[in-house]
PDB file of C-alpha atoms in Angstrom:
ATOM      1  CA  MET A 255     -29.627  25.217   0.197  1.00  0.00           C
ATOM      2  CA  LEU A 256     -30.452  21.574   1.890  1.00  0.00           C
ATOM      3  CA  VAL A 257     -34.644  21.155   1.102  1.00  0.00           C
ATOM      4  CA  PRO A 258     -35.684  17.235   2.328  1.00  0.00           C
ATOM      5  CA  SER A 259     -37.022  15.939  -0.829  1.00  0.00           C
ATOM      6  CA  CYS A 260     -40.746  15.697  -0.124  1.00  0.00           C
ATOM      7  CA  TRP A 261     -40.973  19.212  -0.319  1.00  0.00           C
ATOM      8  CA  TYR A 262     -40.336  19.631  -4.207  1.00  0.00           C
ATOM      9  CA  SER A 263     -40.480  18.186  -7.990  1.00  0.00           C
ATOM     10  CA  LYS A 264     -37.374  18.157  -9.405  1.00  0.00           C
ATOM     11  CA  LYS A 265     -38.419  20.850 -12.030  1.00  0.00           C
ATOM     12  CA  SER A 266     -39.506  23.248  -9.221  1.00  0.00           C
ATOM     13  CA  LEU A 267     -35.981  22.502  -7.636  1.00  0.00           C
ATOM     14  CA  MET A 268     -34.179  23.935 -10.939  1.00  0.00           C
ATOM     15  CA  ALA A 269     -36.519  27.375 -11.468  1.00  0.00           C
ATOM     16  CA  ALA A 270     -35.306  28.023  -6.927  1.00  0.00           C
ATOM     17  CA  GLU A 271     -32.098  27.305  -8.784  1.00  0.00           C
ATOM     18  CA  TYR A 272     -32.078  29.993 -11.298  1.00  0.00           C
ATOM     19  CA  VAL A 273     -33.879  32.761  -8.973  1.00  0.00           C
ATOM     20  CA  PHE A 274     -31.431  31.850  -5.967  1.00  0.00           C
ATOM     21  CA  GLU A 275     -28.176  32.309  -8.296  1.00  0.00           C
ATOM     22  CA  LYS A 276     -30.230  36.006  -9.882  1.00  0.00           C
ATOM     23  CA  LEU A 277     -30.032  36.947  -5.859  1.00  0.00           C
ATOM     24  CA  ILE A 278     -26.437  35.943  -5.092  1.00  0.00           C
ATOM     25  CA  GLN A 279     -25.643  37.910  -8.097  1.00  0.00           C
ATOM     26  CA  LEU A 280     -27.392  41.241  -6.722  1.00  0.00           C
ATOM     27  CA  ILE A 281     -25.858  40.874  -3.726  1.00  0.00           C
ATOM     28  CA  HIS A 282     -22.293  40.988  -5.279  1.00  0.00           C
ATOM     29  CA  ASN A 283     -23.554  43.647  -7.497  1.00  0.00           C
ATOM     30  CA  GLU A 284     -22.597  46.580  -6.045  1.00  0.00           C
ATOM     31  CA  LYS A 285     -24.056  49.057  -8.729  1.00  0.00           C
ATOM     32  CA  GLN A 286     -27.147  47.904  -7.352  1.00  0.00           C
ATOM     33  CA  GLU A 287     -30.110  49.504  -5.966  1.00  0.00           C
ATOM     34  CA  THR A 288     -31.142  49.078  -2.899  1.00  0.00           C
ATOM     35  CA  GLU A 289     -34.692  49.901  -2.615  1.00  0.00           C
ATOM     36  CA  THR A 290     -36.350  46.799  -2.124  1.00  0.00           C
ATOM     37  CA  PHE A 291     -38.890  46.581  -5.658  1.00  0.00           C
ATOM     38  CA  LEU A 292     -35.958  47.670  -7.865  1.00  0.00           C
ATOM     39  CA  ILE A 293     -33.950  44.227  -6.416  1.00  0.00           C
ATOM     40  CA  ILE A 294     -37.781  42.227  -6.534  1.00  0.00           C
ATOM     41  CA  ASN A 295     -37.349  43.780 -10.493  1.00  0.00           C
ATOM     42  CA  SER A 296     -34.199  43.345 -11.412  1.00  0.00           C
ATOM     43  CA  ILE A 297     -34.920  39.371  -9.977  1.00  0.00           C
ATOM     44  CA  TYR A 298     -38.480  38.998 -11.302  1.00  0.00           C
ATOM     45  CA  GLU A 299     -37.237  41.183 -14.608  1.00  0.00           C
ATOM     46  CA  ASP A 300     -40.532  42.632 -14.859  1.00  0.00           C
ATOM     47  CA  ASP A 301     -42.783  45.381 -12.717  1.00  0.00           C
ATOM     48  CA  VAL A 302     -43.506  43.936  -9.354  1.00  0.00           C
ATOM     49  CA  TYR A 303     -45.309  47.126  -7.905  1.00  0.00           C
ATOM     50  CA  ASN A 304     -48.157  47.306  -9.790  1.00  0.00           C
ATOM     51  CA  ASN A 305     -51.420  48.742  -9.091  1.00  0.00           C
ATOM     52  CA  SER A 306     -52.525  46.056  -6.389  1.00  0.00           C
ATOM     53  CA  VAL A 307     -49.687  46.532  -4.541  1.00  0.00           C
ATOM     54  CA  LYS A 308     -50.133  49.857  -4.939  1.00  0.00           C
ATOM     55  CA  TYR A 309     -53.925  49.639  -3.314  1.00  0.00           C
ATOM     56  CA  LEU A 310     -52.499  47.098  -0.250  1.00  0.00           C
ATOM     57  CA  ASP A 311     -50.193  49.902   0.527  1.00  0.00           C
ATOM     58  CA  LEU A 312     -52.023  53.013   0.356  1.00  0.00           C
ATOM     59  CA  LYS A 313     -54.522  51.091   2.725  1.00  0.00           C
ATOM     60  CA  LYS A 314     -51.302  50.248   5.415  1.00  0.00           C
ATOM     61  CA  GLU A 315     -51.360  54.527   5.802  1.00  0.00           C
TER      62      GLU A 315
END
């Protein structure tokens, strides 16, 4: 990944590398679920489909 150095701090780049490493592992893991929120939950190890997101989904319909 190439990013101009003026766009990041060393700390944020290290955090981004950790997230990208997890993404790469998920792509190579054939047993991983393919639903969007399940993948995001695995990456962030948290329930990202919370009440706020559910409310926004309901507004789309």
